[in-house]
GROMACS .gro file of C-alpha atoms in nm:
model
  389
    1UNK     CA    1  -1.666  -2.392   2.047
    2UNK     CA    2  -1.712  -2.487   1.723
    3UNK     CA    3  -1.454  -2.276   1.550
    4UNK     CA    4  -1.458  -2.323   1.017
    5UNK     CA    5  -1.092  -2.243   0.970
    6UNK     CA    6  -1.029  -2.105   0.613
    7UNK     CA    7  -0.708  -1.940   0.516
    8UNK     CA    8  -0.566  -1.857   0.112
    9UNK     CA    9  -0.816  -1.749  -0.050
   10UNK     CA   10  -0.643  -1.565  -0.330
   11UNK     CA   11  -0.926  -1.391  -0.503
   12UNK     CA   12  -0.934  -1.272  -0.810
   13UNK     CA   13  -0.634  -1.575  -0.892
   14UNK     CA   14  -0.621  -1.706  -1.257
   15UNK     CA   15  -0.564  -2.046  -1.324
   16UNK     CA   16  -0.228  -2.083  -1.582
   17UNK     CA   17  -0.445  -1.820  -1.817
   18UNK     CA   18  -0.794  -1.939  -1.632
   19UNK     CA   19  -0.995  -1.718  -1.447
   20UNK     CA   20  -1.149  -1.806  -1.151
   21UNK     CA   21  -1.354  -1.579  -0.987
   22UNK     CA   22  -1.729  -1.789  -1.068
   23UNK     CA   23  -1.512  -2.100  -0.865
   24UNK     CA   24  -1.434  -1.822  -0.567
   25UNK     CA   25  -1.774  -1.737  -0.541
   26UNK     CA   26  -1.873  -2.142  -0.535
   27UNK     CA   27  -1.651  -2.124  -0.206
   28UNK     CA   28  -1.799  -1.829  -0.046
   29UNK     CA   29  -2.154  -2.007  -0.119
   30UNK     CA   30  -2.026  -2.264   0.009
   31UNK     CA   31  -1.865  -2.139   0.352
   32UNK     CA   32  -2.197  -1.962   0.399
   33UNK     CA   33  -2.407  -2.257   0.364
   34UNK     CA   34  -2.145  -2.464   0.598
   35UNK     CA   35  -2.158  -2.149   0.859
   36UNK     CA   36  -2.519  -2.290   0.849
   37UNK     CA   37  -2.505  -2.579   0.826
   38UNK     CA   38  -2.221  -2.676   1.137
   39UNK     CA   39  -2.398  -2.490   1.300
   40UNK     CA   40  -2.060  -2.272   1.284
   41UNK     CA   41  -1.952  -1.992   1.627
   42UNK     CA   42  -1.657  -1.813   1.491
   43UNK     CA   43  -1.566  -1.749   1.108
   44UNK     CA   44  -1.145  -1.803   1.117
   45UNK     CA   45  -0.986  -1.643   0.791
   46UNK     CA   46  -0.601  -1.722   0.842
   47UNK     CA   47  -0.457  -1.429   0.538
   48UNK     CA   48  -0.345  -1.416   0.185
   49UNK     CA   49  -0.742  -1.345   0.105
   50UNK     CA   50  -0.692  -1.151  -0.201
   51UNK     CA   51  -0.435  -1.249  -0.467
   52UNK     CA   52  -0.259  -0.922  -0.468
   53UNK     CA   53  -0.217  -0.617  -0.266
   54UNK     CA   54  -0.404  -0.372  -0.517
   55UNK     CA   55  -0.711  -0.687  -0.647
   56UNK     CA   56  -0.914  -0.604  -0.909
   57UNK     CA   57  -1.249  -0.463  -0.857
   58UNK     CA   58  -1.439  -0.789  -0.906
   59UNK     CA   59  -1.178  -0.932  -0.627
   60UNK     CA   60  -1.286  -0.671  -0.386
   61UNK     CA   61  -1.686  -0.697  -0.558
   62UNK     CA   62  -1.690  -1.056  -0.444
   63UNK     CA   63  -1.501  -0.967  -0.077
   64UNK     CA   64  -1.763  -0.753   0.054
   65UNK     CA   65  -2.042  -0.935  -0.071
   66UNK     CA   66  -1.883  -1.254   0.134
   67UNK     CA   67  -1.871  -1.051   0.388
   68UNK     CA   68  -2.200  -0.888   0.373
   69UNK     CA   69  -2.334  -1.211   0.377
   70UNK     CA   70  -2.091  -1.344   0.701
   71UNK     CA   71  -2.265  -1.052   0.897
   72UNK     CA   72  -2.577  -1.185   0.781
   73UNK     CA   73  -2.557  -1.514   0.921
   74UNK     CA   74  -2.480  -1.352   1.261
   75UNK     CA   75  -2.196  -1.548   1.330
   76UNK     CA   76  -1.862  -1.358   1.438
   77UNK     CA   77  -1.568  -1.394   1.171
   78UNK     CA   78  -1.170  -1.337   1.230
   79UNK     CA   79  -0.956  -1.247   1.014
   80UNK     CA   80  -0.552  -1.121   0.866
   81UNK     CA   81  -0.371  -1.021   0.634
   82UNK     CA   82  -0.093  -1.240   0.485
   83UNK     CA   83   0.143  -1.195   0.244
   84UNK     CA   84  -0.018  -1.145  -0.060
   85UNK     CA   85  -0.202  -0.826   0.044
   86UNK     CA   86  -0.156  -0.477   0.121
   87UNK     CA   87  -0.180  -0.511   0.488
   88UNK     CA   88  -0.310  -0.128   0.467
   89UNK     CA   89  -0.593  -0.230   0.195
   90UNK     CA   90  -0.708  -0.491   0.362
   91UNK     CA   91  -0.736  -0.321   0.711
   92UNK     CA   92  -0.889   0.054   0.608
   93UNK     CA   93  -1.200   0.061   0.758
   94UNK     CA   94  -1.177  -0.176   0.940
   95UNK     CA   95  -1.329  -0.044   1.285
   96UNK     CA   96  -1.695   0.068   1.129
   97UNK     CA   97  -1.663  -0.359   1.019
   98UNK     CA   98  -1.655  -0.470   1.316
   99UNK     CA   99  -1.955  -0.301   1.476
  100UNK     CA  100  -2.105  -0.642   1.190
  101UNK     CA  101  -1.891  -0.871   1.334
  102UNK     CA  102  -1.602  -0.848   1.106
  103UNK     CA  103  -1.245  -0.814   1.211
  104UNK     CA  104  -1.000  -0.754   1.032
  105UNK     CA  105  -0.678  -0.803   1.238
  106UNK     CA  106  -0.414  -0.615   0.940
  107UNK     CA  107  -0.244  -0.379   1.246
  108UNK     CA  108   0.027  -0.517   1.445
  109UNK     CA  109   0.014  -0.330   1.682
  110UNK     CA  110  -0.351  -0.467   1.770
  111UNK     CA  111  -0.129  -0.853   1.813
  112UNK     CA  112  -0.188  -0.769   2.164
  113UNK     CA  113  -0.506  -0.719   2.213
  114UNK     CA  114  -0.801  -1.036   2.113
  115UNK     CA  115  -1.156  -1.076   1.984
  116UNK     CA  116  -1.286  -1.238   2.257
  117UNK     CA  117  -1.556  -1.419   2.239
  118UNK     CA  118  -1.783  -1.618   2.466
  119UNK     CA  119  -1.965  -1.985   2.516
  120UNK     CA  120  -2.144  -2.155   2.760
  121UNK     CA  121  -1.811  -2.272   2.891
  122UNK     CA  122  -1.674  -1.932   2.903
  123UNK     CA  123  -1.430  -1.695   2.715
  124UNK     CA  124  -1.243  -1.747   2.434
  125UNK     CA  125  -0.989  -1.545   2.324
  126UNK     CA  126  -0.799  -1.525   1.966
  127UNK     CA  127  -0.509  -1.337   1.811
  128UNK     CA  128  -0.543  -1.250   1.503
  129UNK     CA  129  -0.154  -1.203   1.393
  130UNK     CA  130  -0.089  -1.094   1.033
  131UNK     CA  131   0.223  -1.181   0.775
  132UNK     CA  132   0.457  -1.036   0.950
  133UNK     CA  133   0.729  -0.855   0.769
  134UNK     CA  134   1.084  -0.825   0.982
  135UNK     CA  135   1.272  -0.525   0.858
  136UNK     CA  136   0.923  -0.325   0.881
  137UNK     CA  137   0.788  -0.489   1.266
  138UNK     CA  138   1.126  -0.574   1.371
  139UNK     CA  139   1.154  -0.270   1.566
  140UNK     CA  140   0.717  -0.230   1.713
  141UNK     CA  141   0.752  -0.534   1.823
  142UNK     CA  142   1.108  -0.545   1.997
  143UNK     CA  143   1.287  -0.879   1.851
  144UNK     CA  144   1.592  -0.913   1.945
  145UNK     CA  145   1.710  -1.011   1.599
  146UNK     CA  146   1.625  -1.032   1.188
  147UNK     CA  147   1.470  -1.305   1.092
  148UNK     CA  148   1.095  -1.459   1.081
  149UNK     CA  149   1.119  -1.662   1.343
  150UNK     CA  150   1.232  -1.364   1.601
  151UNK     CA  151   0.954  -1.180   1.466
  152UNK     CA  152   0.683  -1.437   1.496
  153UNK     CA  153   0.842  -1.506   1.901
  154UNK     CA  154   0.791  -1.205   2.005
  155UNK     CA  155   0.399  -1.140   1.901
  156UNK     CA  156   0.389  -1.438   2.115
  157UNK     CA  157   0.503  -1.303   2.388
  158UNK     CA  158   0.214  -1.027   2.335
  159UNK     CA  159  -0.018  -1.264   2.258
  160UNK     CA  160   0.076  -1.440   2.629
  161UNK     CA  161   0.151  -1.173   2.836
  162UNK     CA  162  -0.211  -1.056   2.780
  163UNK     CA  163  -0.376  -1.358   2.840
  164UNK     CA  164  -0.156  -1.427   3.184
  165UNK     CA  165  -0.385  -1.104   3.238
  166UNK     CA  166  -0.756  -1.248   3.209
  167UNK     CA  167  -1.013  -1.467   3.403
  168UNK     CA  168  -0.829  -1.823   3.470
  169UNK     CA  169  -0.974  -2.021   3.180
  170UNK     CA  170  -1.012  -1.805   2.964
  171UNK     CA  171  -0.926  -2.024   2.598
  172UNK     CA  172  -0.706  -1.871   2.314
  173UNK     CA  173  -0.715  -1.928   1.966
  174UNK     CA  174  -0.427  -1.758   1.681
  175UNK     CA  175  -0.447  -1.662   1.360
  176UNK     CA  176  -0.101  -1.652   1.159
  177UNK     CA  177   0.051  -1.641   0.834
  178UNK     CA  178   0.360  -1.799   0.805
  179UNK     CA  179   0.557  -2.079   0.641
  180UNK     CA  180   0.567  -2.320   0.994
  181UNK     CA  181   0.824  -2.673   1.007
  182UNK     CA  182   0.693  -2.962   0.937
  183UNK     CA  183   0.443  -2.834   0.631
  184UNK     CA  184   0.415  -2.913   0.281
  185UNK     CA  185   0.505  -2.631   0.059
  186UNK     CA  186   0.336  -2.675  -0.307
  187UNK     CA  187   0.472  -2.468  -0.591
  188UNK     CA  188   0.154  -2.211  -0.557
  189UNK     CA  189   0.289  -2.018  -0.278
  190UNK     CA  190   0.471  -1.725  -0.278
  191UNK     CA  191   0.862  -1.763  -0.110
  192UNK     CA  192   0.860  -1.599   0.271
  193UNK     CA  193   1.203  -1.721   0.345
  194UNK     CA  194   1.475  -1.504   0.472
  195UNK     CA  195   1.836  -1.539   0.536
  196UNK     CA  196   1.785  -1.952   0.350
  197UNK     CA  197   1.630  -1.983   0.747
  198UNK     CA  198   1.273  -2.156   0.513
  199UNK     CA  199   1.077  -2.213   0.814
  200UNK     CA  200   1.019  -2.151   1.259
  201UNK     CA  201   0.952  -2.411   1.480
  202UNK     CA  202   0.634  -2.492   1.579
  203UNK     CA  203   0.683  -2.428   1.917
  204UNK     CA  204   0.726  -2.098   1.899
  205UNK     CA  205   0.351  -2.101   1.931
  206UNK     CA  206   0.320  -2.313   2.251
  207UNK     CA  207   0.058  -2.152   2.516
  208UNK     CA  208  -0.217  -2.162   2.318
  209UNK     CA  209  -0.533  -2.403   2.269
  210UNK     CA  210  -0.519  -2.403   1.871
  211UNK     CA  211  -0.393  -2.210   1.601
  212UNK     CA  212  -0.501  -2.152   1.271
  213UNK     CA  213  -0.209  -2.107   1.045
  214UNK     CA  214  -0.236  -2.013   0.688
  215UNK     CA  215  -0.006  -1.985   0.349
  216UNK     CA  216   0.037  -2.289   0.239
  217UNK     CA  217  -0.167  -2.420   0.020
  218UNK     CA  218  -0.221  -2.828   0.153
  219UNK     CA  219  -0.460  -2.923   0.503
  220UNK     CA  220  -0.211  -3.017   0.667
  221UNK     CA  221  -0.192  -3.084   1.097
  222UNK     CA  222   0.156  -3.060   1.229
  223UNK     CA  223   0.049  -3.095   1.578
  224UNK     CA  224  -0.371  -3.124   1.728
  225UNK     CA  225  -0.327  -2.785   1.817
  226UNK     CA  226  -0.191  -2.639   1.488
  227UNK     CA  227  -0.379  -2.694   1.176
  228UNK     CA  228  -0.298  -2.512   0.808
  229UNK     CA  229  -0.678  -2.600   0.629
  230UNK     CA  230  -0.527  -2.508   0.270
  231UNK     CA  231  -0.602  -2.289  -0.016
  232UNK     CA  232  -0.990  -2.367  -0.107
  233UNK     CA  233  -0.909  -2.427  -0.454
  234UNK     CA  234  -0.546  -2.565  -0.658
  235UNK     CA  235  -0.373  -2.323  -0.746
  236UNK     CA  236  -0.064  -2.563  -0.928
  237UNK     CA  237  -0.070  -2.854  -1.069
  238UNK     CA  238   0.164  -2.915  -0.806
  239UNK     CA  239  -0.226  -2.979  -0.560
  240UNK     CA  240  -0.300  -3.162  -0.788
  241UNK     CA  241  -0.319  -3.461  -0.517
  242UNK     CA  242  -0.475  -3.236  -0.251
  243UNK     CA  243  -0.799  -3.319  -0.111
  244UNK     CA  244  -0.912  -2.853  -0.043
  245UNK     CA  245  -1.098  -2.851   0.239
  246UNK     CA  246  -1.212  -2.586   0.559
  247UNK     CA  247  -1.165  -2.733   0.919
  248UNK     CA  248  -1.389  -2.765   1.156
  249UNK     CA  249  -1.286  -2.752   1.487
  250UNK     CA  250  -1.444  -2.797   1.857
  251UNK     CA  251  -1.275  -2.674   2.177
  252UNK     CA  252  -1.363  -2.791   2.486
  253UNK     CA  253  -1.433  -2.649   2.826
  254UNK     CA  254  -1.085  -2.681   2.928
  255UNK     CA  255  -0.969  -2.597   2.531
  256UNK     CA  256  -0.813  -2.908   2.426
  257UNK     CA  257  -0.924  -2.949   2.012
  258UNK     CA  258  -1.274  -3.253   2.125
  259UNK     CA  259  -1.289  -3.294   1.797
  260UNK     CA  260  -1.114  -3.154   1.439
  261UNK     CA  261  -1.380  -3.281   1.042
  262UNK     CA  262  -1.253  -3.196   0.711
  263UNK     CA  263  -1.546  -3.073   0.524
  264UNK     CA  264  -1.436  -3.047   0.131
  265UNK     CA  265  -1.487  -2.786  -0.069
  266UNK     CA  266  -1.620  -2.735  -0.434
  267UNK     CA  267  -1.367  -2.863  -0.721
  268UNK     CA  268  -1.452  -2.647  -1.024
  269UNK     CA  269  -1.293  -2.951  -1.208
  270UNK     CA  270  -1.010  -3.160  -1.152
  271UNK     CA  271  -0.669  -3.109  -1.220
  272UNK     CA  272  -0.432  -3.380  -1.369
  273UNK     CA  273  -0.081  -3.445  -1.445
  274UNK     CA  274  -0.028  -3.723  -1.729
  275UNK     CA  275   0.371  -3.808  -1.889
  276UNK     CA  276   0.455  -3.940  -2.190
  277UNK     CA  277   0.503  -3.958  -2.566
  278UNK     CA  278   0.196  -3.768  -2.739
  279UNK     CA  279   0.109  -4.063  -2.918
  280UNK     CA  280   0.070  -4.347  -2.608
  281UNK     CA  281  -0.129  -4.027  -2.435
  282UNK     CA  282  -0.359  -3.987  -2.660
  283UNK     CA  283  -0.427  -4.395  -2.747
  284UNK     CA  284  -0.401  -4.467  -2.328
  285UNK     CA  285  -0.694  -4.516  -2.210
  286UNK     CA  286  -0.666  -4.562  -1.852
  287UNK     CA  287  -0.640  -4.211  -1.897
  288UNK     CA  288  -1.003  -4.184  -2.003
  289UNK     CA  289  -1.110  -4.039  -1.663
  290UNK     CA  290  -0.912  -3.736  -1.732
  291UNK     CA  291  -1.040  -3.667  -2.023
  292UNK     CA  292  -1.174  -3.329  -1.850
  293UNK     CA  293  -0.980  -3.295  -1.683
  294UNK     CA  294  -0.731  -2.920  -1.629
  295UNK     CA  295  -0.448  -3.132  -1.763
  296UNK     CA  296  -0.099  -3.051  -1.740
  297UNK     CA  297   0.073  -3.283  -1.999
  298UNK     CA  298   0.461  -3.372  -1.986
  299UNK     CA  299   0.561  -3.501  -2.371
  300UNK     CA  300   0.850  -3.712  -2.364
  301UNK     CA  301   0.919  -3.774  -2.706
  302UNK     CA  302   1.271  -3.746  -2.846
  303UNK     CA  303   1.155  -3.506  -3.079
  304UNK     CA  304   0.944  -3.256  -3.026
  305UNK     CA  305   0.646  -3.350  -3.246
  306UNK     CA  306   0.366  -3.168  -3.467
  307UNK     CA  307   0.098  -2.921  -3.336
  308UNK     CA  308   0.175  -3.053  -2.934
  309UNK     CA  309  -0.086  -2.856  -2.775
  310UNK     CA  310  -0.419  -2.931  -3.107
  311UNK     CA  311  -0.373  -3.268  -3.081
  312UNK     CA  312  -0.407  -3.324  -2.699
  313UNK     CA  313  -0.644  -3.031  -2.704
  314UNK     CA  314  -0.859  -3.306  -2.954
  315UNK     CA  315  -0.881  -3.556  -2.643
  316UNK     CA  316  -0.829  -3.335  -2.362
  317UNK     CA  317  -1.019  -2.972  -2.437
  318UNK     CA  318  -0.912  -2.911  -2.104
  319UNK     CA  319  -0.493  -2.867  -2.161
  320UNK     CA  320  -0.328  -2.576  -1.972
  321UNK     CA  321  -0.001  -2.662  -1.922
  322UNK     CA  322   0.279  -2.801  -2.208
  323UNK     CA  323   0.586  -2.890  -2.089
  324UNK     CA  324   0.911  -3.038  -2.320
  325UNK     CA  325   1.108  -3.317  -2.085
  326UNK     CA  326   1.269  -3.534  -2.359
  327UNK     CA  327   1.415  -3.900  -2.365
  328UNK     CA  328   1.767  -3.790  -2.257
  329UNK     CA  329   1.978  -3.818  -2.006
  330UNK     CA  330   2.110  -3.552  -1.738
  331UNK     CA  331   2.406  -3.402  -1.907
  332UNK     CA  332   2.243  -3.426  -2.229
  333UNK     CA  333   2.373  -3.054  -2.387
  334UNK     CA  334   2.054  -3.043  -2.568
  335UNK     CA  335   1.869  -3.007  -2.212
  336UNK     CA  336   1.664  -2.717  -2.158
  337UNK     CA  337   1.755  -2.450  -1.975
  338UNK     CA  338   1.374  -2.514  -1.757
  339UNK     CA  339   1.512  -2.800  -1.702
  340UNK     CA  340   1.784  -2.743  -1.624
  341UNK     CA  341   1.660  -2.475  -1.362
  342UNK     CA  342   1.470  -2.733  -1.213
  343UNK     CA  343   1.431  -2.701  -0.830
  344UNK     CA  344   1.687  -2.508  -0.859
  345UNK     CA  345   1.650  -2.169  -0.608
  346UNK     CA  346   1.650  -1.824  -0.686
  347UNK     CA  347   2.023  -1.885  -0.479
  348UNK     CA  348   2.161  -2.117  -0.660
  349UNK     CA  349   2.096  -1.956  -1.004
  350UNK     CA  350   2.256  -1.685  -0.895
  351UNK     CA  351   2.621  -1.846  -0.690
  352UNK     CA  352   2.562  -2.047  -1.129
  353UNK     CA  353   2.631  -1.737  -1.266
  354UNK     CA  354   2.883  -1.617  -1.093
  355UNK     CA  355   3.107  -1.875  -1.103
  356UNK     CA  356   3.061  -1.902  -1.472
  357UNK     CA  357   3.056  -1.555  -1.523
  358UNK     CA  358   3.391  -1.608  -1.373
  359UNK     CA  359   3.498  -1.929  -1.455
  360UNK     CA  360   3.409  -2.167  -1.259
  361UNK     CA  361   3.509  -2.067  -0.916
  362UNK     CA  362   3.271  -2.132  -0.678
  363UNK     CA  363   3.131  -1.850  -0.401
  364UNK     CA  364   3.289  -1.819  -0.039
  365UNK     CA  365   3.151  -1.811   0.222
  366UNK     CA  366   3.124  -1.418   0.288
  367UNK     CA  367   3.029  -1.387  -0.088
  368UNK     CA  368   2.729  -1.584  -0.008
  369UNK     CA  369   2.609  -1.456   0.285
  370UNK     CA  370   2.656  -1.137   0.023
  371UNK     CA  371   2.395  -1.227  -0.261
  372UNK     CA  372   2.140  -1.319   0.079
  373UNK     CA  373   2.156  -1.027   0.212
  374UNK     CA  374   2.108  -0.889  -0.175
  375UNK     CA  375   1.841  -1.084  -0.232
  376UNK     CA  376   1.619  -0.988   0.115
  377UNK     CA  377   1.659  -0.621   0.038
  378UNK     CA  378   1.525  -0.680  -0.310
  379UNK     CA  379   1.213  -0.862  -0.059
  380UNK     CA  380   1.184  -0.587   0.154
  381UNK     CA  381   1.168  -0.280  -0.097
  382UNK     CA  382   0.904  -0.465  -0.209
  383UNK     CA  383   0.750  -0.476   0.079
  384UNK     CA  384   0.768  -0.124   0.155
  385UNK     CA  385   0.680  -0.059  -0.116
  386UNK     CA  386   0.358  -0.218  -0.112
  387UNK     CA  387   0.314  -0.086   0.214
  388UNK     CA  388   0.330   0.249   0.151
  389UNK     CA  389   0.170   0.208  -0.216
   0.00000   0.00000   0.00000
């Protein structure tokens, strides 16, 4: 069975205030063309269809058009909700849409009920695991404790239990939206850590033939059967070196991954990060290939130059982000606030603040636990309010 694995469309997202709807529409054109060209048997969309819980009308219209075209192609599509989606909104009309071959899996209650497809070698059971917020689904799934690993393990127990009751030789595919250990994140993913635990082990998915992951925006192979497709477009300059693709997976008669091919997605405009003193950037002939790229420029001039953006856009008209990183020592009192916070987590920043206001006394273990809990409570409260909207 031939599967096309994609994820993290983030319909409606912009890139440094540049709208991407046209680029997203071009990707969906490419997706539908790929389905026809490669004779795909099923399309897998592993979450974050939209960029926000309440998407814009143009984003909804683009999604609606994509659904009609995929249904018109006669190729089954299985998609799950991600942490950016409102599961309830995305799942509206799922039962009716399913009649057209579009299978939306947004409700944790349906984790153990697969979409069953068949080819000349028998059946393939496709299980959709939407993004699972531990505080909201722990009791429903019977997880032993809170945390992403525990709820995913409980979800996979349901998958394996259903699979065990199916005919011998039934092949299995799982779609999941999670941060799995071994994956490399970028700046454009929303953090889904809980209690400081950043990722779940890939072994939680043992027992199935292929795992189509979403959430991380870089295409990655964790094991031959566990992969991230990555996002079809770059959503931060940290993705400047990404090759944006979809996975074309051929699943053999015994469930083995026979072939795995990365199919390139359309690139609306390349990204480039350039760094140096302003006069050097404007004169460097090596930067000529980047003159039509979207640019993030980091200026290292000791003194901020006059009109830097205007001068940069004279040569690089698509400069979108300007960063100042003067050539100073790290402990220079003139270092910017943003520089001092770079690469620090919210937890670390909060701990530093508490230590500062009480005269330098660092937090002890119990205090760190309370602070972790506060961050988790805020995140869970946000998730609960999204569910109720």
